[in-house]
PDB file of C-alpha atoms in Angstrom:
ATOM      1  CA  MET H 999    -128.872   4.033   4.496  1.00 41.00           C
ATOM      2  CA  SER H1000    -128.976   6.097   7.784  1.00 38.00           C
ATOM      3  CA  ASN H1001    -131.909   6.311   9.867  1.00 37.00           C
ATOM      4  CA  GLU H1002    -133.011   2.732   8.947  1.00 37.00           C
ATOM      5  CA  GLU H1003    -134.711   2.379  12.422  1.00 32.00           C
ATOM      6  CA  ASN H1004    -136.870   5.376  11.773  1.00 33.00           C
ATOM      7  CA  ILE H1005    -138.788   3.742   9.056  1.00 34.00           C
ATOM      8  CA  VAL H1006    -142.384   3.238   9.937  1.00 35.00           C
ATOM      9  CA  MET H1007    -144.001  -0.041   9.531  1.00 36.00           C
ATOM     10  CA  TYR H1008    -147.692   0.105   8.374  1.00 43.00           C
ATOM     11  CA  GLN H1009    -150.457  -1.892   9.484  1.00 38.00           C
ATOM     12  CA  GLY H1010    -151.503  -4.425   7.096  1.00 45.00           C
ATOM     13  CA  ASP H1011    -148.046  -4.521   5.097  1.00 68.00           C
ATOM     14  CA  ASP H1012    -146.806  -7.671   3.734  1.00 85.00           C
ATOM     15  CA  PRO H1013    -144.046  -8.654   5.770  1.00 91.00           C
ATOM     16  CA  GLU H1014    -141.983 -10.017   2.890  1.00 93.00           C
ATOM     17  CA  MET H1015    -142.465  -6.842   1.018  1.00 92.00           C
ATOM     18  CA  VAL H1016    -141.379  -4.826   4.038  1.00 91.00           C
ATOM     19  CA  ALA H1017    -138.017  -6.729   3.927  1.00 94.00           C
ATOM     20  CA  THR H1018    -137.605  -6.348   0.296  1.00 94.00           C
ATOM     21  CA  SER H1019    -138.127  -2.577   0.572  1.00 94.00           C
ATOM     22  CA  LYS H1020    -135.554  -2.654   3.121  1.00 94.00           C
ATOM     23  CA  ARG H1021    -132.838  -4.406   0.806  1.00 96.00           C
ATOM     24  CA  ALA H1022    -133.870  -1.875  -1.655  1.00 97.00           C
ATOM     25  CA  ARG H1023    -132.735   1.106   0.470  1.00 96.00           C
ATOM     26  CA  LYS H1024    -129.735  -0.633   1.624  1.00 96.00           C
ATOM     27  CA  SER H1025    -128.371  -0.707  -2.248  1.00 97.00           C
ATOM     28  CA  PHE H1026    -130.065   2.685  -3.343  1.00 97.00           C
ATOM     29  CA  ARG H1027    -126.252   4.095  -3.330  1.00 97.00           C
ATOM     30  CA  TYR H1028    -125.801   2.033  -6.665  1.00 98.00           C
ATOM     31  CA  PHE H1029    -129.035   3.734  -8.006  1.00 98.00           C
ATOM     32  CA  TRP H1030    -127.684   7.383  -7.044  1.00 98.00           C
ATOM     33  CA  ARG H1031    -124.196   6.768  -8.470  1.00 98.00           C
ATOM     34  CA  GLU H1032    -125.554   5.709 -11.980  1.00 98.00           C
ATOM     35  CA  LEU H1033    -127.932   8.726 -11.966  1.00 97.00           C
ATOM     36  CA  SER H1034    -124.894  10.981 -11.160  1.00 96.00           C
ATOM     37  CA  TRP H1035    -123.200   9.892 -14.278  1.00 97.00           C
ATOM     38  CA  GLU H1036    -126.284  10.119 -16.122  1.00 98.00           C
ATOM     39  CA  TYR H1037    -126.626  13.800 -15.599  1.00 96.00           C
ATOM     40  CA  ARG H1038    -123.123  14.288 -17.074  1.00 95.00           C
ATOM     41  CA  ARG H1039    -123.897  12.157 -20.166  1.00 95.00           C
ATOM     42  CA  ILE H1040    -124.341  14.403 -23.261  1.00 94.00           C
ATOM     43  CA  VAL H1041    -126.257  11.631 -25.099  1.00 95.00           C
ATOM     44  CA  PRO H1042    -128.708   9.904 -22.188  1.00 94.00           C
ATOM     45  CA  GLY H1043    -127.921   6.561 -21.612  1.00 96.00           C
ATOM     46  CA  LEU H1044    -130.879   5.057 -19.428  1.00 98.00           C
ATOM     47  CA  ASP H1045    -133.979   3.930 -20.834  1.00 97.00           C
ATOM     48  CA  LEU H1046    -135.610   4.673 -17.265  1.00 96.00           C
ATOM     49  CA  ALA H1047    -134.667   5.934 -13.790  1.00 98.00           C
ATOM     50  CA  ALA H1048    -137.303   6.095 -11.120  1.00 97.00           C
ATOM     51  CA  VAL H1049    -137.521   5.608  -7.109  1.00 97.00           C
ATOM     52  CA  LYS H1050    -140.853   4.431  -5.528  1.00 95.00           C
ATOM     53  CA  PHE H1051    -141.728   6.220  -2.159  1.00 94.00           C
ATOM     54  CA  ALA H1052    -144.548   5.627   0.398  1.00 90.00           C
ATOM     55  CA  PHE H1053    -146.929   8.576   0.269  1.00 90.00           C
ATOM     56  CA  HIS H1054    -149.149   9.380   2.960  1.00 84.00           C
ATOM     57  CA  ASP H1055    -152.676  11.287   3.128  1.00 78.00           C
ATOM     58  CA  PRO H1056    -153.531  12.275   6.692  1.00 75.00           C
ATOM     59  CA  ASP H1057    -156.909  13.382   5.749  1.00 71.00           C
ATOM     60  CA  VAL H1058    -158.443  10.042   4.543  1.00 65.00           C
ATOM     61  CA  ALA H1059    -161.571   9.037   6.279  1.00 57.00           C
ATOM     62  CA  PRO H1060    -161.131   6.520   9.336  1.00 56.00           C
ATOM     63  CA  GLY H1061    -160.573   2.809   8.344  1.00 55.00           C
ATOM     64  CA  ASP H1062    -159.201   3.682   4.678  1.00 58.00           C
ATOM     65  CA  THR H1063    -155.784   3.259   3.553  1.00 67.00           C
ATOM     66  CA  ASP H1064    -153.637   6.127   3.929  1.00 74.00           C
ATOM     67  CA  THR H1065    -150.497   4.959   2.498  1.00 84.00           C
ATOM     68  CA  GLU H1066    -149.665   4.474  -1.226  1.00 87.00           C
ATOM     69  CA  HIS H1067    -146.359   3.337  -2.854  1.00 90.00           C
ATOM     70  CA  MET H1068    -145.749   5.265  -6.233  1.00 92.00           C
ATOM     71  CA  TRP H1069    -143.071   5.859  -8.544  1.00 95.00           C
ATOM     72  CA  VAL H1070    -141.281   9.310  -9.170  1.00 97.00           C
ATOM     73  CA  SER H1071    -139.013  10.342 -11.768  1.00 97.00           C
ATOM     74  CA  ASP H1072    -136.346  13.359 -12.506  1.00 97.00           C
ATOM     75  CA  ILE H1073    -134.702  12.539  -9.255  1.00 97.00           C
ATOM     76  CA  GLN H1074    -132.688  14.936  -7.391  1.00 95.00           C
ATOM     77  CA  CYS H1075    -130.848  14.488  -4.104  1.00 93.00           C
ATOM     78  CA  ASP H1076    -129.156  16.353  -1.521  1.00 90.00           C
ATOM     79  CA  GLY H1077    -128.518  13.725   0.950  1.00 86.00           C
ATOM     80  CA  LYS H1078    -131.384  14.346   2.938  1.00 88.00           C
ATOM     81  CA  GLU H1079    -134.678  14.700   0.639  1.00 92.00           C
ATOM     82  CA  PHE H1080    -135.352  13.827  -2.775  1.00 94.00           C
ATOM     83  CA  THR H1081    -137.485  15.922  -5.429  1.00 96.00           C
ATOM     84  CA  GLY H1082    -139.081  14.788  -8.467  1.00 97.00           C
ATOM     85  CA  THR H1083    -142.328  14.132 -10.420  1.00 97.00           C
ATOM     86  CA  LEU H1084    -144.895  11.786  -9.428  1.00 95.00           C
ATOM     87  CA  LEU H1085    -145.137   9.061 -12.362  1.00 94.00           C
ATOM     88  CA  ASN H1086    -148.672   7.294 -11.812  1.00 87.00           C
ATOM     89  CA  SER H1087    -151.744   8.293 -10.716  1.00 86.00           C
ATOM     90  CA  PRO H1088    -152.947   7.219  -7.154  1.00 87.00           C
ATOM     91  CA  ALA H1089    -155.423   4.366  -6.729  1.00 84.00           C
ATOM     92  CA  TRP H1090    -156.837   5.718  -3.693  1.00 82.00           C
ATOM     93  CA  LEU H1091    -155.145   8.769  -2.124  1.00 83.00           C
ATOM     94  CA  THR H1092    -156.822  12.030  -2.999  1.00 83.00           C
ATOM     95  CA  ASN H1093    -154.162  14.499  -2.191  1.00 86.00           C
ATOM     96  CA  MET H1094    -151.880  14.269  -5.231  1.00 89.00           C
ATOM     97  CA  SER H1095    -151.945  13.349  -8.742  1.00 91.00           C
ATOM     98  CA  ALA H1096    -149.589  12.083 -11.701  1.00 93.00           C
ATOM     99  CA  GLY H1097    -147.140  14.883 -12.699  1.00 96.00           C
ATOM    100  CA  ASP H1098    -146.976  16.576  -9.329  1.00 96.00           C
ATOM    101  CA  PRO H1099    -143.969  17.680  -8.062  1.00 97.00           C
ATOM    102  CA  VAL H1100    -142.768  15.687  -4.748  1.00 95.00           C
ATOM    103  CA  CYS H1101    -140.480  16.182  -2.008  1.00 95.00           C
ATOM    104  CA  GLU H1102    -139.675  13.119   0.263  1.00 94.00           C
ATOM    105  CA  PRO H1103    -137.080  11.977   2.906  1.00 93.00           C
ATOM    106  CA  LEU H1104    -134.770   9.152   2.212  1.00 90.00           C
ATOM    107  CA  SER H1105    -136.503   6.996   4.873  1.00 90.00           C
ATOM    108  CA  GLU H1106    -139.795   6.763   2.539  1.00 91.00           C
ATOM    109  CA  ILE H1107    -137.724   5.071  -0.402  1.00 95.00           C
ATOM    110  CA  THR H1108    -139.526   1.709  -0.906  1.00 94.00           C
ATOM    111  CA  ASP H1109    -137.817   0.432  -4.379  1.00 96.00           C
ATOM    112  CA  TRP H1110    -135.764   2.048  -7.213  1.00 98.00           C
ATOM    113  CA  MET H1111    -134.786   0.937 -10.622  1.00 98.00           C
ATOM    114  CA  PHE H1112    -133.143   1.912 -13.862  1.00 98.00           C
ATOM    115  CA  ALA H1113    -132.929   0.197 -17.122  1.00 98.00           C
ATOM    116  CA  ILE H1114    -130.117   0.526 -19.919  1.00 97.00           C
ATOM    117  CA  GLN H1115    -130.349  -0.998 -23.157  1.00 95.00           C
ATOM    118  CA  GLY H1116    -133.907  -2.611 -22.182  1.00 96.00           C
ATOM    119  CA  LYS H1117    -132.528  -4.333 -18.983  1.00 96.00           C
ATOM    120  CA  VAL H1118    -133.589  -3.514 -15.624  1.00 98.00           C
ATOM    121  CA  TYR H1119    -131.666  -2.745 -12.556  1.00 98.00           C
ATOM    122  CA  GLY H1120    -132.852  -2.831  -8.901  1.00 98.00           C
ATOM    123  CA  ALA H1121    -136.825  -3.149  -9.044  1.00 97.00           C
ATOM    124  CA  TYR H1122    -136.817  -5.351  -5.684  1.00 97.00           C
ATOM    125  CA  THR H1123    -140.611  -5.130  -5.072  1.00 95.00           C
ATOM    126  CA  VAL H1124    -141.398  -5.480  -8.780  1.00 96.00           C
ATOM    127  CA  ASN H1125    -139.305  -8.732  -8.909  1.00 96.00           C
ATOM    128  CA  LEU H1126    -141.051 -10.090  -5.575  1.00 95.00           C
ATOM    129  CA  LEU H1127    -144.367  -9.609  -7.271  1.00 94.00           C
ATOM    130  CA  ARG H1128    -142.705 -11.085 -10.398  1.00 96.00           C
ATOM    131  CA  SER H1129    -141.674 -14.263  -8.110  1.00 96.00           C
ATOM    132  CA  ARG H1130    -145.208 -14.794  -7.287  1.00 95.00           C
ATOM    133  CA  MET H1131    -146.655 -14.931 -10.768  1.00 96.00           C
ATOM    134  CA  SER H1132    -146.844 -17.943 -13.087  1.00 96.00           C
ATOM    135  CA  PRO H1133    -144.301 -18.059 -15.939  1.00 95.00           C
ATOM    136  CA  ARG H1134    -147.213 -16.802 -18.272  1.00 96.00           C
ATOM    137  CA  GLU H1135    -148.126 -13.761 -16.146  1.00 96.00           C
ATOM    138  CA  ARG H1136    -144.537 -12.828 -15.618  1.00 96.00           C
ATOM    139  CA  LYS H1137    -144.038 -13.039 -19.500  1.00 95.00           C
ATOM    140  CA  GLU H1138    -146.943 -10.668 -19.966  1.00 96.00           C
ATOM    141  CA  HIS H1139    -146.033  -8.441 -17.077  1.00 96.00           C
ATOM    142  CA  ASP H1140    -142.593  -8.096 -19.058  1.00 96.00           C
ATOM    143  CA  GLN H1141    -144.123  -7.475 -22.307  1.00 96.00           C
ATOM    144  CA  ALA H1142    -146.303  -4.988 -20.786  1.00 95.00           C
ATOM    145  CA  TRP H1143    -143.397  -2.861 -19.461  1.00 94.00           C
ATOM    146  CA  GLY H1144    -141.243  -3.375 -22.371  1.00 96.00           C
ATOM    147  CA  LEU H1145    -138.322  -4.482 -20.588  1.00 96.00           C
ATOM    148  CA  ASP H1146    -136.205  -7.453 -19.319  1.00 96.00           C
ATOM    149  CA  PHE H1147    -136.659  -7.792 -15.642  1.00 96.00           C
ATOM    150  CA  GLY H1148    -134.466 -11.077 -15.611  1.00 95.00           C
ATOM    151  CA  ASP H1149    -134.494 -13.737 -12.754  1.00 96.00           C
ATOM    152  CA  PRO H1150    -136.570 -12.307 -10.230  1.00 96.00           C
ATOM    153  CA  GLU H1151    -134.429 -14.016  -7.744  1.00 95.00           C
ATOM    154  CA  GLU H1152    -131.170 -12.435  -8.733  1.00 94.00           C
ATOM    155  CA  ILE H1153    -131.452  -8.906  -8.868  1.00 96.00           C
ATOM    156  CA  GLU H1154    -128.612  -6.927 -10.376  1.00 96.00           C
ATOM    157  CA  VAL H1155    -127.914  -3.554  -9.216  1.00 97.00           C
ATOM    158  CA  VAL H1156    -124.926  -2.099 -11.452  1.00 96.00           C
ATOM    159  CA  TYR H1157    -124.586  -2.269 -15.355  1.00 94.00           C
ATOM    160  CA  VAL H1158    -121.646  -4.047 -16.700  1.00 89.00           C
ATOM    161  CA  GLN H1159    -120.980  -4.196 -20.711  1.00 83.00           C
ATOM    162  CA  PRO H1160    -121.373  -7.490 -21.699  1.00 78.00           C
ATOM    163  CA  GLU H1161    -118.954  -9.544 -23.682  1.00 73.00           C
ATOM    164  CA  GLN H1162    -120.412 -10.873 -27.018  1.00 65.00           C
ATOM    165  CA  LYS H1163    -120.067 -14.661 -27.367  1.00 58.00           C
ATOM    166  CA  SER H1164    -117.834 -15.326 -30.585  1.00 58.00           C
ATOM    167  CA  GLY H1165    -117.348 -17.971 -32.991  1.00 55.00           C
ATOM    168  CA  PHE H1166    -119.779 -20.912 -33.505  1.00 51.00           C
ATOM    169  CA  LEU H1167    -122.061 -19.973 -30.072  1.00 50.00           C
ATOM    170  CA  GLY H1168    -122.294 -16.258 -31.676  1.00 54.00           C
ATOM    171  CA  LEU H1169    -123.650 -17.481 -34.721  1.00 51.00           C
ATOM    172  CA  PHE H1170    -126.821 -19.010 -33.090  1.00 52.00           C
ATOM    173  CA  GLY H1171    -127.518 -15.935 -31.071  1.00 52.00           C
ATOM    174  CA  LYS H1172    -126.321 -16.907 -27.537  1.00 51.00           C
ATOM    175  CA  LYS H1173    -126.902 -14.342 -24.877  1.00 59.00           C
ATOM    176  CA  SER H1174    -123.879 -12.121 -24.180  1.00 62.00           C
ATOM    177  CA  VAL H1175    -122.369 -12.797 -20.747  1.00 72.00           C
ATOM    178  CA  VAL H1176    -120.811 -10.369 -18.069  1.00 74.00           C
ATOM    179  CA  ASP H1177    -117.493 -10.931 -16.693  1.00 80.00           C
ATOM    180  CA  PRO H1178    -117.637 -11.499 -12.825  1.00 84.00           C
ATOM    181  CA  GLU H1179    -114.371  -9.733 -12.211  1.00 89.00           C
ATOM    182  CA  LYS H1180    -115.760  -6.643 -14.126  1.00 87.00           C
ATOM    183  CA  GLN H1181    -118.978  -6.693 -12.161  1.00 87.00           C
ATOM    184  CA  ARG H1182    -116.808  -7.046  -8.853  1.00 90.00           C
ATOM    185  CA  ARG H1183    -114.984  -3.957 -10.023  1.00 92.00           C
ATOM    186  CA  ALA H1184    -117.947  -2.205 -11.045  1.00 91.00           C
ATOM    187  CA  MET H1185    -119.585  -2.603  -7.560  1.00 91.00           C
ATOM    188  CA  ILE H1186    -116.594  -0.770  -6.152  1.00 94.00           C
ATOM    189  CA  GLU H1187    -116.136   1.893  -8.708  1.00 96.00           C
ATOM    190  CA  HIS H1188    -118.248   3.032 -11.452  1.00 96.00           C
ATOM    191  CA  PRO H1189    -116.305   2.408 -14.909  1.00 94.00           C
ATOM    192  CA  MET H1190    -116.852   6.117 -16.120  1.00 96.00           C
ATOM    193  CA  SER H1191    -115.488   7.490 -12.981  1.00 96.00           C
ATOM    194  CA  ILE H1192    -111.969   5.364 -13.720  1.00 96.00           C
ATOM    195  CA  ASN H1193    -112.431   6.440 -17.350  1.00 95.00           C
ATOM    196  CA  MET H1194    -112.719  10.109 -16.655  1.00 96.00           C
ATOM    197  CA  GLY H1195    -109.787  10.222 -14.449  1.00 96.00           C
ATOM    198  CA  GLU H1196    -107.065  11.406 -17.030  1.00 96.00           C
ATOM    199  CA  SER H1197    -109.165  14.006 -18.746  1.00 97.00           C
ATOM    200  CA  LEU H1198    -109.807  15.452 -15.173  1.00 97.00           C
ATOM    201  CA  LYS H1199    -106.158  15.637 -14.396  1.00 97.00           C
ATOM    202  CA  GLU H1200    -105.435  17.229 -17.208  1.00 97.00           C
ATOM    203  CA  SER H1201    -108.068  19.976 -16.997  1.00 96.00           C
ATOM    204  CA  LEU H1202    -106.896  20.721 -13.342  1.00 97.00           C
ATOM    205  CA  ARG H1203    -103.663  21.068 -14.482  1.00 96.00           C
ATOM    206  CA  GLU H1204    -104.902  24.046 -17.004  1.00 96.00           C
ATOM    207  CA  SER H1205    -107.050  25.509 -14.385  1.00 96.00           C
ATOM    208  CA  LYS H1206    -107.940  25.220 -10.811  1.00 95.00           C
ATOM    209  CA  GLU H1207    -111.328  26.810 -11.149  1.00 96.00           C
ATOM    210  CA  PRO H1208    -113.409  23.561 -11.174  1.00 94.00           C
ATOM    211  CA  LEU H1209    -112.097  22.964  -7.624  1.00 96.00           C
ATOM    212  CA  HIS H1210    -113.739  25.978  -6.069  1.00 94.00           C
ATOM    213  CA  ALA H1211    -116.650  26.397  -8.220  1.00 96.00           C
ATOM    214  CA  THR H1212    -120.108  25.985  -6.854  1.00 97.00           C
ATOM    215  CA  ASP H1213    -123.422  25.090  -8.979  1.00 96.00           C
ATOM    216  CA  GLU H1214    -126.887  26.416  -8.418  1.00 95.00           C
ATOM    217  CA  ASP H1215    -127.394  24.787  -4.950  1.00 94.00           C
ATOM    218  CA  GLY H1216    -123.893  25.826  -3.798  1.00 96.00           C
ATOM    219  CA  TRP H1217    -122.180  22.439  -4.019  1.00 98.00           C
ATOM    220  CA  THR H1218    -118.685  21.805  -5.230  1.00 98.00           C
ATOM    221  CA  MET H1219    -117.788  18.975  -7.428  1.00 98.00           C
ATOM    222  CA  LEU H1220    -116.222  17.504  -4.537  1.00 98.00           C
ATOM    223  CA  HIS H1221    -119.596  17.447  -2.639  1.00 98.00           C
ATOM    224  CA  ARG H1222    -121.421  15.864  -5.622  1.00 98.00           C
ATOM    225  CA  ASP H1223    -118.811  13.142  -6.299  1.00 98.00           C
ATOM    226  CA  ALA H1224    -118.654  12.200  -2.485  1.00 98.00           C
ATOM    227  CA  LEU H1225    -122.123  11.710  -2.415  1.00 98.00           C
ATOM    228  CA  ALA H1226    -122.337   9.478  -5.619  1.00 98.00           C
ATOM    229  CA  GLY H1227    -119.500   7.428  -4.191  1.00 98.00           C
ATOM    230  CA  ASN H1228    -116.912   8.562  -7.212  1.00 98.00           C
ATOM    231  CA  ALA H1229    -113.592   7.538  -5.385  1.00 98.00           C
ATOM    232  CA  THR H1230    -111.449   7.948  -8.658  1.00 98.00           C
ATOM    233  CA  ILE H1231    -112.960  11.409  -9.037  1.00 98.00           C
ATOM    234  CA  VAL H1232    -112.425  12.362  -5.317  1.00 98.00           C
ATOM    235  CA  LYS H1233    -109.242  11.229  -4.921  1.00 98.00           C
ATOM    236  CA  ILE H1234    -107.944  13.383  -8.091  1.00 98.00           C
ATOM    237  CA  LEU H1235    -109.591  16.515  -6.707  1.00 98.00           C
ATOM    238  CA  LEU H1236    -108.211  16.202  -3.265  1.00 98.00           C
ATOM    239  CA  LYS H1237    -104.482  15.651  -4.691  1.00 97.00           C
ATOM    240  CA  HIS H1238    -105.214  18.954  -6.958  1.00 97.00           C
ATOM    241  CA  GLY H1239    -105.966  21.046  -3.672  1.00 97.00           C
ATOM    242  CA  ALA H1240    -110.026  20.700  -3.410  1.00 98.00           C
ATOM    243  CA  ASP H1241    -110.802  21.769   0.293  1.00 98.00           C
ATOM    244  CA  LYS H1242    -112.385  19.084   2.017  1.00 98.00           C
ATOM    245  CA  ASN H1243    -113.822  21.096   4.791  1.00 97.00           C
ATOM    246  CA  LEU H1244    -115.844  23.128   2.522  1.00 98.00           C
ATOM    247  CA  LYS H1245    -119.767  23.085   3.490  1.00 97.00           C
ATOM    248  CA  THR H1246    -122.824  22.796   1.509  1.00 97.00           C
ATOM    249  CA  PRO H1247    -125.632  25.393   2.333  1.00 96.00           C
ATOM    250  CA  ASP H1248    -127.092  22.965   4.728  1.00 95.00           C
ATOM    251  CA  GLY H1249    -123.919  22.445   6.737  1.00 96.00           C
ATOM    252  CA  ASP H1250    -122.358  19.238   5.299  1.00 97.00           C
ATOM    253  CA  THR H1251    -118.799  18.393   4.035  1.00 98.00           C
ATOM    254  CA  ALA H1252    -118.084  16.148   1.439  1.00 98.00           C
ATOM    255  CA  LEU H1253    -117.238  13.545   4.300  1.00 98.00           C
ATOM    256  CA  ASP H1254    -120.552  14.016   5.720  1.00 98.00           C
ATOM    257  CA  LEU H1255    -122.158  13.530   2.282  1.00 98.00           C
ATOM    258  CA  ALA H1256    -119.986  10.085   1.380  1.00 98.00           C
ATOM    259  CA  ARG H1257    -121.281   8.697   5.057  1.00 98.00           C
ATOM    260  CA  ILE H1258    -125.092   9.225   3.755  1.00 96.00           C
ATOM    261  CA  PHE H1259    -124.637   6.286   1.620  1.00 96.00           C
ATOM    262  CA  GLY H1260    -121.622   4.384   3.275  1.00 96.00           C
ATOM    263  CA  TRP H1261    -119.110   4.941   0.381  1.00 98.00           C
ATOM    264  CA  LYS H1262    -116.053   3.309   2.427  1.00 97.00           C
ATOM    265  CA  HIS H1263    -113.463   4.106  -0.181  1.00 97.00           C
ATOM    266  CA  VAL H1264    -114.417   7.906  -0.437  1.00 98.00           C
ATOM    267  CA  ILE H1265    -114.865   8.151   3.380  1.00 98.00           C
ATOM    268  CA  SER H1266    -111.245   6.666   3.801  1.00 98.00           C
ATOM    269  CA  LEU H1267    -110.065   9.220   1.116  1.00 98.00           C
ATOM    270  CA  LEU H1268    -111.977  12.257   3.289  1.00 98.00           C
ATOM    271  CA  SER H1269    -110.825  10.799   6.526  1.00 97.00           C
ATOM    272  CA  LYS H1270    -107.003  11.176   5.870  1.00 90.00           C
TER     273      LYS H1270
END
């Protein structure tokens, strides 16, 4: 993520937690890519999607903690700032409460997570805390959440449809497995992006209107998919005449947006 060097380190921070949050920021693009498809789904696919930010209260008394890390849902992103709804009430900050609308810069992200079919992806800081728990504490923690966080030392960032064990092993309820090759491909491109390709081509053969239409924020489809890293969609839009030089109201081209999260395949397409 851009501007990594501008992230402020706070006195008293746990150095391991700071490093873990940095890892979360570097992989955050996969959260936003998944959320971009969630917003397109007719039937929601995510059980949970939230981002953790560092919030500050400049009016606290001297010596009191002025920073608290809290989760935010209903996330929207314009490439520079996030808006959403504060999920939890502060333990000590007094300038906000659960349910408040918030707007924070990318630099304040300290974690992210989403869950599909009860399994959690991301959750870097959560898993660091889980790694410090005893097996019993970890089990109680996961039961309280009602989610499968998996191995705290092996954080997954993309969802891949698991393959069910067949035959003899399947009779005894052995866990389904993820094909490593499918996982590798999913890191490069979201399966829904690939699957949408043919229907998008057909739609654009019937009408070019989707190439030029803008949403309520003044963004085109090319802008949205460039920020989300959907290379298959970007390639088709460009082939059918989408203008890569169009800018958002904030002055960003599709290439500018792709660079925010470092989507190499999209950057390559838009740089031609």
